[in-house]
mmCIF file of C-alpha atoms in Angstrom:
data_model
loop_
_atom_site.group_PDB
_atom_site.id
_atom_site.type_symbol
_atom_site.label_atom_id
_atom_site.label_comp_id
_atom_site.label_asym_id
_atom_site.label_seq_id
_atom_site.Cartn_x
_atom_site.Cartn_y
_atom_site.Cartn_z
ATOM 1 C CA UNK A 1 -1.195 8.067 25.309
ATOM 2 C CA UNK A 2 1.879 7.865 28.075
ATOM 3 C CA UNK A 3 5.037 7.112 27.595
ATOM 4 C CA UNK A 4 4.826 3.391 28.890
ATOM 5 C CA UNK A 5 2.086 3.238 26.314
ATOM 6 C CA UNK A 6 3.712 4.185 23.211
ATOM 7 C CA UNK A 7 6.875 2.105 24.450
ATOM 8 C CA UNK A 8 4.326 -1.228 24.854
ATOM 9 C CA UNK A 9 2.997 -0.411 21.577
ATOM 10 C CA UNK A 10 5.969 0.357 19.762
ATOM 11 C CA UNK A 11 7.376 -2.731 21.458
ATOM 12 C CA UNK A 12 4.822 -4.854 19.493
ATOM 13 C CA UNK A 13 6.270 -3.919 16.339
ATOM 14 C CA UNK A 14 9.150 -6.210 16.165
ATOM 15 C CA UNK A 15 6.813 -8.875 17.382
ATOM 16 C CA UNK A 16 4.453 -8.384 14.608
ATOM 17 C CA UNK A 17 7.584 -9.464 12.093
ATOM 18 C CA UNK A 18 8.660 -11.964 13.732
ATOM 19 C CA UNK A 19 5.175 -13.454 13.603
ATOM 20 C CA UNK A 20 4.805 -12.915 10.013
ATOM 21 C CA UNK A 21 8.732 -14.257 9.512
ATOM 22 C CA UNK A 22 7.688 -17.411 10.855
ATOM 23 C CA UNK A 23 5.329 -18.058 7.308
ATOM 24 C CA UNK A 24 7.545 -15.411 4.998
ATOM 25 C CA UNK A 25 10.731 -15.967 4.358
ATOM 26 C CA UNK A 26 12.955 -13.365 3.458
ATOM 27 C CA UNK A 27 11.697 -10.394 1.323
ATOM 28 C CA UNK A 28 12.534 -7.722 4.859
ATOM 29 C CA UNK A 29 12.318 -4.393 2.501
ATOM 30 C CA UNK A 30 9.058 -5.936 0.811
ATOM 31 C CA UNK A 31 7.436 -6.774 4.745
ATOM 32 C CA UNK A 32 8.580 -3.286 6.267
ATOM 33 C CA UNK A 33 7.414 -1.427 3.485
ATOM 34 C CA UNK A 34 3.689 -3.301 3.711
ATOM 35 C CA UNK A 35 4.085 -2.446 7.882
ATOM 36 C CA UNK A 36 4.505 1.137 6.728
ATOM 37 C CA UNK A 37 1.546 1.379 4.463
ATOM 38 C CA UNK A 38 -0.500 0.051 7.360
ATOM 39 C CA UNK A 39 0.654 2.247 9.667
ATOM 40 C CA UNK A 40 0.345 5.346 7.683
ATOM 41 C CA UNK A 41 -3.308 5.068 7.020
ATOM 42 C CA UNK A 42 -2.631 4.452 2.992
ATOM 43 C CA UNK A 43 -3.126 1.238 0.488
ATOM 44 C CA UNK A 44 -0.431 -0.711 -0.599
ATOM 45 C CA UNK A 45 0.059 -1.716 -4.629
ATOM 46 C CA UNK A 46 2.109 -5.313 -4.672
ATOM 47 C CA UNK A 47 3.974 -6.545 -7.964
ATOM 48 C CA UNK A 48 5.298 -9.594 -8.454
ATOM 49 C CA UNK A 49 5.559 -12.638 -10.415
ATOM 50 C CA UNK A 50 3.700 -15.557 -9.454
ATOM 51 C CA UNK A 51 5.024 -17.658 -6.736
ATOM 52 C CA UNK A 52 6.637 -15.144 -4.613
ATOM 53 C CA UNK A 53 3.871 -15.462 -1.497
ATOM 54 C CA UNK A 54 2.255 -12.390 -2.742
ATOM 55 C CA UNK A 55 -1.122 -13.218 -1.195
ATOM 56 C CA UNK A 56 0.297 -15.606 1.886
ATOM 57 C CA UNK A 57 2.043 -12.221 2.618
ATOM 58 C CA UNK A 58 -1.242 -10.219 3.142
ATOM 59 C CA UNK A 59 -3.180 -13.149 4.846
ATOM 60 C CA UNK A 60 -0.559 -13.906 7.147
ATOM 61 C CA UNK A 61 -0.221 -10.017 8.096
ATOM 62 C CA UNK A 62 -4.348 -10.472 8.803
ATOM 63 C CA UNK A 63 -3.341 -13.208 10.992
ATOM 64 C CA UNK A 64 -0.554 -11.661 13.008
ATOM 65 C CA UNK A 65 -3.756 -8.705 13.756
ATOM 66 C CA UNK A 66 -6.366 -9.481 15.502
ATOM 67 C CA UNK A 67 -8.780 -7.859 12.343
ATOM 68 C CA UNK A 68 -11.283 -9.252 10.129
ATOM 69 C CA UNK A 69 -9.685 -9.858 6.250
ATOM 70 C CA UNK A 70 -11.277 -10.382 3.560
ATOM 71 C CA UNK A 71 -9.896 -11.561 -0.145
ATOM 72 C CA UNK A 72 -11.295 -10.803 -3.752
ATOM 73 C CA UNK A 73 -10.213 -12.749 -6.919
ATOM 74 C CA UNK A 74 -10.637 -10.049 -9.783
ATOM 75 C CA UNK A 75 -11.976 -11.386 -12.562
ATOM 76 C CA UNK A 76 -12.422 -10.116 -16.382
ATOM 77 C CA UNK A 77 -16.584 -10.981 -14.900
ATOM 78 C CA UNK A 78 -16.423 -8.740 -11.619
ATOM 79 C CA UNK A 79 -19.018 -6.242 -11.051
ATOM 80 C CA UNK A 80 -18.501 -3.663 -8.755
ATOM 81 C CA UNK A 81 -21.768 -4.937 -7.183
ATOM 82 C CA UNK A 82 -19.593 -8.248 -6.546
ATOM 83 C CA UNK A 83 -17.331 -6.065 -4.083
ATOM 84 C CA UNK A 84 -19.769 -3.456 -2.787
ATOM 85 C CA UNK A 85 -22.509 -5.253 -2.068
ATOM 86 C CA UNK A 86 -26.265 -5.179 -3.331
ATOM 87 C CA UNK A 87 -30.064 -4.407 -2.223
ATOM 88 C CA UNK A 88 -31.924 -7.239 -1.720
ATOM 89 C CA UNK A 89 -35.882 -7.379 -1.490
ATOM 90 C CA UNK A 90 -37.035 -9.102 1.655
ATOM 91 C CA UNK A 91 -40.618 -9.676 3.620
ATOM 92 C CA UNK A 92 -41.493 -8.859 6.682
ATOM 93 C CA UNK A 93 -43.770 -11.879 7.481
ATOM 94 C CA UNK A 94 -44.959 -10.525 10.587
ATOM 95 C CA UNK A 95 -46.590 -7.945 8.614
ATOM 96 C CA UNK A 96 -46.135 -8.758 5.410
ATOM 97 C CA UNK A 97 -44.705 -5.821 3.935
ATOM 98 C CA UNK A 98 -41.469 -5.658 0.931
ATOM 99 C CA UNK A 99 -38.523 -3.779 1.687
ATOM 100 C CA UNK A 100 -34.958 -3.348 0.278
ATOM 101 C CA UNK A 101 -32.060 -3.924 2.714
ATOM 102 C CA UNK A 102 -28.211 -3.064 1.642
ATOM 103 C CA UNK A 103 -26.123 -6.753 1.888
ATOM 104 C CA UNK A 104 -22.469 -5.331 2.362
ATOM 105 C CA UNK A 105 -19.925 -6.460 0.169
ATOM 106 C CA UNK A 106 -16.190 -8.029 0.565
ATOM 107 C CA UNK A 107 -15.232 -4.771 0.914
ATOM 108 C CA UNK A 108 -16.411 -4.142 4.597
ATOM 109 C CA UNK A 109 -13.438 -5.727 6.240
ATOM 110 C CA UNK A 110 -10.901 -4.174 8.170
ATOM 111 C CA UNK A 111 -7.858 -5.846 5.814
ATOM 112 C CA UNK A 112 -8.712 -6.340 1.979
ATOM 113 C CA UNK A 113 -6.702 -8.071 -0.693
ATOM 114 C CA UNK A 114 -7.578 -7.104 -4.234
ATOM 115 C CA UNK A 115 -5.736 -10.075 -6.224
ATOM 116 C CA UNK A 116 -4.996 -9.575 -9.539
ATOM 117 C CA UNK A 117 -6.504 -5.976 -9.339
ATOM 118 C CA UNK A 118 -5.460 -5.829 -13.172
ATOM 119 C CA UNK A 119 -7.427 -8.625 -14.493
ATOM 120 C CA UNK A 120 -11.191 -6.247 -14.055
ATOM 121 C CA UNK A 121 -12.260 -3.511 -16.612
ATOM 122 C CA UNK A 122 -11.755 -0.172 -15.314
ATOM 123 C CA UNK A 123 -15.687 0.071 -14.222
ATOM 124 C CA UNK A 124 -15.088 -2.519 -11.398
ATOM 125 C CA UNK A 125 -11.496 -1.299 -10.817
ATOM 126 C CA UNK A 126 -13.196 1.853 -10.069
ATOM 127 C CA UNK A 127 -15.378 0.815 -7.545
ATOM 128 C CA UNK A 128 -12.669 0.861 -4.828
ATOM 129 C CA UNK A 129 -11.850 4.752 -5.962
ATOM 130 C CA UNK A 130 -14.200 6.077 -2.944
ATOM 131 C CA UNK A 131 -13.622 3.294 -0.427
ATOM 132 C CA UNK A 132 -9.771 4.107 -0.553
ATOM 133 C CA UNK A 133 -10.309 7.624 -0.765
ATOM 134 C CA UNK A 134 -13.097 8.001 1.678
ATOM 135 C CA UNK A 135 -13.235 4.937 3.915
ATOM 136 C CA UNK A 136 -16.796 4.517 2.990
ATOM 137 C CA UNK A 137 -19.350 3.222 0.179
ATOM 138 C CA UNK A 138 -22.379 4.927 -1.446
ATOM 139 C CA UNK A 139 -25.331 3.024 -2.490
ATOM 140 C CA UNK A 140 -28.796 4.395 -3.847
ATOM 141 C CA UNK A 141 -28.183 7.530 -2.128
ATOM 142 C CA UNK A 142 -27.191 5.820 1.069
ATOM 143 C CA UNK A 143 -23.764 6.173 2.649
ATOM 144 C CA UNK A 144 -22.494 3.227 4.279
ATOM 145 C CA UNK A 145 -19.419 3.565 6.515
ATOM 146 C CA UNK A 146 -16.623 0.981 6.286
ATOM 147 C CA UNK A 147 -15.124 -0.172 9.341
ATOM 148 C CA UNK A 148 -11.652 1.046 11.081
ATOM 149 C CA UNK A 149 -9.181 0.318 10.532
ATOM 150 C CA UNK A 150 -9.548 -0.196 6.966
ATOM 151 C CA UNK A 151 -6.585 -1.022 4.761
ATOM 152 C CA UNK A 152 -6.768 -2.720 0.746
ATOM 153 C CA UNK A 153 -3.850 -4.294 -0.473
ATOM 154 C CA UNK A 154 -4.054 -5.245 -4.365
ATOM 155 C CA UNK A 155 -1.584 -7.558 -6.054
ATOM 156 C CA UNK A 156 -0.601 -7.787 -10.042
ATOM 157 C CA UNK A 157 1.108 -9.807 -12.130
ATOM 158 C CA UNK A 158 4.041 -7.904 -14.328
ATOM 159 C CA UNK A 159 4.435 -10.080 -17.193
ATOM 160 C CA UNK A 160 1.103 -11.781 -17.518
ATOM 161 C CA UNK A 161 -0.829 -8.852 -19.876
ATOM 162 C CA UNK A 162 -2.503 -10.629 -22.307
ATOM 163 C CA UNK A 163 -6.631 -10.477 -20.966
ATOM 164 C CA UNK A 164 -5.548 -7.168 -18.582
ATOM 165 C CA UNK A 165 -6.459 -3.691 -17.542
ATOM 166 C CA UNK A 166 -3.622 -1.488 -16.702
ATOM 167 C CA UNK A 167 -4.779 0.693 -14.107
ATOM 168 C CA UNK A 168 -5.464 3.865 -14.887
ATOM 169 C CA UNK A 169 -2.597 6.857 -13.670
ATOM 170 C CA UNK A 170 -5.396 8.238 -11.223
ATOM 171 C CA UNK A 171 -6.306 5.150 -9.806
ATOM 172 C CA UNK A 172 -2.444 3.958 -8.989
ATOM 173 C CA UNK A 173 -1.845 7.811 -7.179
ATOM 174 C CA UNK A 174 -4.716 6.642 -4.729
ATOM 175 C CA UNK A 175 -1.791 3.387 -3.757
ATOM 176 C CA UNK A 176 0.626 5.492 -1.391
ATOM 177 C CA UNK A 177 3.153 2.714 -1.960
ATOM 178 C CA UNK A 178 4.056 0.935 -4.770
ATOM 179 C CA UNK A 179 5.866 -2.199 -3.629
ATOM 180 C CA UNK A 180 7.781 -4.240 -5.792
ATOM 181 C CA UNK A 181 8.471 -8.063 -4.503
ATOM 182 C CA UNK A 182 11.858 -9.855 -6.057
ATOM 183 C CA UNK A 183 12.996 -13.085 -6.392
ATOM 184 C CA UNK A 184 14.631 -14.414 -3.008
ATOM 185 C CA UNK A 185 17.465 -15.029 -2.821
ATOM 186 C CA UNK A 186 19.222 -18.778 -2.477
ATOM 187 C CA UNK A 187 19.562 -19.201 0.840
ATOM 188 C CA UNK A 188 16.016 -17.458 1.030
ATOM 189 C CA UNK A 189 14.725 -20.200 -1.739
ATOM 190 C CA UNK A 190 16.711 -23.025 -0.004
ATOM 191 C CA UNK A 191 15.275 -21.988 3.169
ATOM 192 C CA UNK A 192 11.185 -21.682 1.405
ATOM 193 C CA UNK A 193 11.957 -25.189 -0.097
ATOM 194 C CA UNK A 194 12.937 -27.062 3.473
ATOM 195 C CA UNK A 195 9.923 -24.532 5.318
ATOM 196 C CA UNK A 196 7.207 -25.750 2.849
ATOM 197 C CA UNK A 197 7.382 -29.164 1.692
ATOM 198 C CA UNK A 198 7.484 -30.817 4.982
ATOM 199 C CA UNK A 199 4.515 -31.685 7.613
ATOM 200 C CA UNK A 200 5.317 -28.965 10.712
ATOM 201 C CA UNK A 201 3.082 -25.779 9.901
ATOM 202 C CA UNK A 202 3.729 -22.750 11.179
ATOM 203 C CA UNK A 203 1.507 -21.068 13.400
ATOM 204 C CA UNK A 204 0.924 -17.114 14.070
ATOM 205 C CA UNK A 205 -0.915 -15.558 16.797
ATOM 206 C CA UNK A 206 -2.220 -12.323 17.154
ATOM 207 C CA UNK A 207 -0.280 -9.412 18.089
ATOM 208 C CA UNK A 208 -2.000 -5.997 17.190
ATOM 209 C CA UNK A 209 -5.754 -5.312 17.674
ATOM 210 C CA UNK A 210 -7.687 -2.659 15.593
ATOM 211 C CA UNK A 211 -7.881 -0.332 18.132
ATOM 212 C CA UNK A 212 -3.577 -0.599 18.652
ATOM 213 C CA UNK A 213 -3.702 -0.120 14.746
ATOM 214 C CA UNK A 214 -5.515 3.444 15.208
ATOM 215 C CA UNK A 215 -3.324 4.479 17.666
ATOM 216 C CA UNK A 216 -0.012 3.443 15.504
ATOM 217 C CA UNK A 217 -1.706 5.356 12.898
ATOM 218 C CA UNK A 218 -2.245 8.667 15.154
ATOM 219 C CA UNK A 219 1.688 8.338 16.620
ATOM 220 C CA UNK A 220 2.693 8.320 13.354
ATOM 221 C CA UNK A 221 1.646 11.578 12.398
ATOM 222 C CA UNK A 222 3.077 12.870 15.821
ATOM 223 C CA UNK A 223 6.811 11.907 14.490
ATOM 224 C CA UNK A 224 9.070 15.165 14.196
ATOM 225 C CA UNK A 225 10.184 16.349 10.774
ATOM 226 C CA UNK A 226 12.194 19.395 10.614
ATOM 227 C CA UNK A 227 11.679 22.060 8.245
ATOM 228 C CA UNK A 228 14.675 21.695 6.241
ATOM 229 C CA UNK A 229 13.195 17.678 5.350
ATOM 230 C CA UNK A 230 10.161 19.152 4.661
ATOM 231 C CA UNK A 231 11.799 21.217 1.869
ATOM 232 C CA UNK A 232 13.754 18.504 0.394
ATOM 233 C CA UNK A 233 10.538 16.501 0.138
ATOM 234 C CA UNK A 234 8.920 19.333 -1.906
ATOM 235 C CA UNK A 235 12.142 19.787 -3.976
ATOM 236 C CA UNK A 236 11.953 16.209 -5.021
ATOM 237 C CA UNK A 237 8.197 16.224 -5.977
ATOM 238 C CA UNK A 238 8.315 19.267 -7.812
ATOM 239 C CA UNK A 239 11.935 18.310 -9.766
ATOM 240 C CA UNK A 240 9.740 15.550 -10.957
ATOM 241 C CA UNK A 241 7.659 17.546 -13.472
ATOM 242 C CA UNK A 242 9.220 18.047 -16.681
ATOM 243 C CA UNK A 243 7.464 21.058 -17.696
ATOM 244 C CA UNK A 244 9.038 22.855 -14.642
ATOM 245 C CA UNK A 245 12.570 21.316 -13.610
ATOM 246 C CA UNK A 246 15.282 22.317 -13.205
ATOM 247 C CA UNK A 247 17.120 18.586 -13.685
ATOM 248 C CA UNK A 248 18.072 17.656 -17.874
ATOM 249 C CA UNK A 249 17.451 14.296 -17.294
ATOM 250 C CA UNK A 250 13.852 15.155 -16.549
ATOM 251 C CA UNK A 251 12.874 16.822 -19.421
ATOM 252 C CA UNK A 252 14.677 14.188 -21.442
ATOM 253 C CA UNK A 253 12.706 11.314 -19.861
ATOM 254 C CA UNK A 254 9.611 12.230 -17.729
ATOM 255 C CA UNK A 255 6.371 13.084 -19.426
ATOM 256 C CA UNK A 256 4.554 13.473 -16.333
ATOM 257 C CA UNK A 257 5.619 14.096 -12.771
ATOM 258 C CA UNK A 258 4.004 13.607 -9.628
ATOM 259 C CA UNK A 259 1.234 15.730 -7.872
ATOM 260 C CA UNK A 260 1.081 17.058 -4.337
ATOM 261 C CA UNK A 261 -0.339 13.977 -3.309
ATOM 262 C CA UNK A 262 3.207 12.129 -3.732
ATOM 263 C CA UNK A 263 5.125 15.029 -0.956
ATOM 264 C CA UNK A 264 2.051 14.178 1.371
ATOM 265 C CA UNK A 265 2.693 10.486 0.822
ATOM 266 C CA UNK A 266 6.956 10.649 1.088
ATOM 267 C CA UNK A 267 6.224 12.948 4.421
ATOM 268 C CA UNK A 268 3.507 10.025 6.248
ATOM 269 C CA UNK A 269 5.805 6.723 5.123
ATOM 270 C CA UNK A 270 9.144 8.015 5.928
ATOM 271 C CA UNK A 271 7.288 9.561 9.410
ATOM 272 C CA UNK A 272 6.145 5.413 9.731
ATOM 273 C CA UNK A 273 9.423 4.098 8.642
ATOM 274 C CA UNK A 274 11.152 6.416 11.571
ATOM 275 C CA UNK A 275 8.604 4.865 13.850
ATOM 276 C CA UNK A 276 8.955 1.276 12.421
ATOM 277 C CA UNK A 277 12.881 1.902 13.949
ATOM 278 C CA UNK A 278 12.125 2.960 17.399
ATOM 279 C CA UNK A 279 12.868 6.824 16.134
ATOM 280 C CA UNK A 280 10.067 9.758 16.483
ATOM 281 C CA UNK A 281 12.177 11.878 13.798
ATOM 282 C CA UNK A 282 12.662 11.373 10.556
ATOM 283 C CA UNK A 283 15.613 11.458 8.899
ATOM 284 C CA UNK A 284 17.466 11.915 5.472
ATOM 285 C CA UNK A 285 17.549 8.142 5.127
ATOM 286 C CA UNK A 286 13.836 7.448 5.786
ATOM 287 C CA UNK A 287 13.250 10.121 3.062
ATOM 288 C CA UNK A 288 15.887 8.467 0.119
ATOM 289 C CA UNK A 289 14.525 4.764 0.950
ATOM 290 C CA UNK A 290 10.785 6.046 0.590
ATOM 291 C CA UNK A 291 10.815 7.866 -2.543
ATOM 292 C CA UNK A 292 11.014 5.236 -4.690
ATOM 293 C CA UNK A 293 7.752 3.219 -3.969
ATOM 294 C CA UNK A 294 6.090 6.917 -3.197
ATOM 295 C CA UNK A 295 7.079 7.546 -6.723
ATOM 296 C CA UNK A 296 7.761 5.099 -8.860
ATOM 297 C CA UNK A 297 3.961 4.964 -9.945
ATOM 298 C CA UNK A 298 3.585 8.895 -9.978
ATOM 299 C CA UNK A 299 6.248 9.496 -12.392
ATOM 300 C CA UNK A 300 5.357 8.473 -15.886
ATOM 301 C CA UNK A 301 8.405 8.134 -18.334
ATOM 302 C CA UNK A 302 7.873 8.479 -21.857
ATOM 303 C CA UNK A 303 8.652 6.663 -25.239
ATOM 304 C CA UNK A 304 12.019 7.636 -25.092
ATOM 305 C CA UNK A 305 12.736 6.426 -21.656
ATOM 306 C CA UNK A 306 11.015 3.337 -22.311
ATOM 307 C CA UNK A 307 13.580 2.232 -25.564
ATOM 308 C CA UNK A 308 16.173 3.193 -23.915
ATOM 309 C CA UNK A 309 14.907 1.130 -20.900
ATOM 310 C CA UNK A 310 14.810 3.874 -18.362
ATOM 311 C CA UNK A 311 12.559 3.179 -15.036
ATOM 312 C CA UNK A 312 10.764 5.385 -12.818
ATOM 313 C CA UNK A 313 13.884 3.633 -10.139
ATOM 314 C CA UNK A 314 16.460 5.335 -12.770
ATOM 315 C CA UNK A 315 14.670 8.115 -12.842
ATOM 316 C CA UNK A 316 14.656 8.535 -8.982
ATOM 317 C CA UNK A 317 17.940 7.630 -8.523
ATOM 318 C CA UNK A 318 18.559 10.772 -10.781
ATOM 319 C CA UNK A 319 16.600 12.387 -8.228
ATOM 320 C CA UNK A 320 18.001 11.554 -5.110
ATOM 321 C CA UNK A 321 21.695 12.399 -7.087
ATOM 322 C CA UNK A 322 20.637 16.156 -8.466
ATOM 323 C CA UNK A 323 18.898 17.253 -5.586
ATOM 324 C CA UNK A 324 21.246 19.069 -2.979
ATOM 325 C CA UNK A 325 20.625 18.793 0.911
ATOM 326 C CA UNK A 326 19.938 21.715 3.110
ATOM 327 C CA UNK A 327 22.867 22.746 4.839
ATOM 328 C CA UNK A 328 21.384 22.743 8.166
ATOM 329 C CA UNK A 329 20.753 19.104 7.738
ATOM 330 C CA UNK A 330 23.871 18.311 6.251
ATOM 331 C CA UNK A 331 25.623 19.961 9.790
#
């Protein structure tokens, strides 16, 4: 790419929100941090209650991209054939002859939202393990590629549990972020009540094709991180284990801390959040703001933490606090 490329591309960015701001009000941190996920490559993990445009968030971001979207209601009934796809047997009637051919699933979009990812036993939940992972889906022996980009946002409902299935720790470290939505505000909520009870709809045009999506995801990984950020990230990763910090609060609270996975995650999002702000290097900021949806579902607190209602946040604030900067970045 040249330099009037990136700058056109880059230049679509703010576009991109402002399209998306003209259906979601408010909820900035929530909308950057989905941007992010997109443009590092990674799945995003949303958790709200209901009301709070969870799912008009994800299909108005597949509006604002010019990229096929596709959206599955999990269900306690869900097979994993439901999302996959299935063999069918079909006749040739020129000839006659039976043969099985592979009907593709929901799943073969380029933007997928799981709603209610919670509300499927962990067999269905399970089938998405090697499309996130691998970008593709096996079948009978036969590997079926899904198309690029490809990008699964799931939703869940916090206080709804009754009839759910928690996913399981290795499922939520395959989420790089884990993105918390909040009530608005009362301007915001004065604002939602006068935008969506009236007759004039909003409407949002396409601003990033697939291919521009690629090439976000490739510049991305080009963004400059010196090697003194690159230490703190693995400083903050590894103070997270309890069996190996150095940090009292740790031991006291954590039962489990996060795996390598979580520094490669930090590194990509706070490389995309640099880039989401017209920067190509990242800086001590990008790293702080990240951590906590990089972590906050890779650090498991235990029974302790939980009475005395200590959250992963807490515990990352604790972090962030403990955890000295390198000189040469302090300078």
């Amino acid at each position: 790419m040249t330099e009037p490329d990136i700058t056109r591309l880059l230049a679509k960015l703010p576009q991109l929100k402002q399209e998306i701001q003209k259906v979601i009000v408010g909820q900035e941190e929530v909308l950057d941090e989905v941007l992010i996920t997109m443009m590092a490559g990674g799945h995003g993990l949303l958790e709200g209650v209901p009301g709070l445009a969870k799912t008009l968030l994800v299909r108005t971001l597949s509006n604002a991209m010019d990229l096929g979207f596709r959206r599955i209601q999990f269900t306690p009934d869900l097979m994993p054939t439901d999302i996959l796809g299935t063999e069918v047997l079909e006749e040739d009637h020129a000839t006659g002859k039976r043969f099985f051919k592979f009907n593709e699933g929901p799943i073969f979009s380029n933007i997928v939202l799981a709603d209610e990812i919670n509300r499927t036993p962990p067999k269905t939940q399970a089938a998405l393990l090697e499309a996130m992972q691998e970008h593709e889906v096996t079948y009978a022996g036969t590997t079926y590629f899904l198309p690029k980009p490809f990008f699964l946002l799931a939703t869940q409902n916090p206080i709804e549990q009754a009839g759910t299935y928690p996913l399981p720790e290795a499922q939520l470290d395959r989420f790089l972020l884990f993105i918390k939505i909040k009530y608005p505000t009362e301007q915001e909520e004065l604002n939602i009540l006068s935008s969506t009870t009236g007759t004039r709809k909003a409407q949002v045009q396409p601003i990033l094709s697939g291919e521009e999506v690629m090439l976000l995801r490739q510049l991305v990984r080009e963004v400059s991180i010196s090697d003194e950020l690159l230490g703190f990230v693995n400083q903050i990763v590894r103070a997270t284990r309890p069996d190996s910090t150095s940090i009292d609060f740790i031991k006291q609270y954590c039962r489990w801390g996060a795996g390598p996975r979580a520094g490669q995650a930090l590194i990509l999002t706070a490389k995309a959040r640099a880039l989401l702000n017209g920067r190509f290097a990242v800086t001590v900021e990008d790293i702080k703001t990240m951590a906590y949806p990089v972590l906050r579902h890779r650090v498991l607190v235990n029974f302790a933490a939980e009475a005395e209602r200590v959250t992963p946040d807490k515990v990352v604030d604790e972090l962030l606090q403990s955890i000295k900067l390198p000189k040469a970045v302090l300078v």
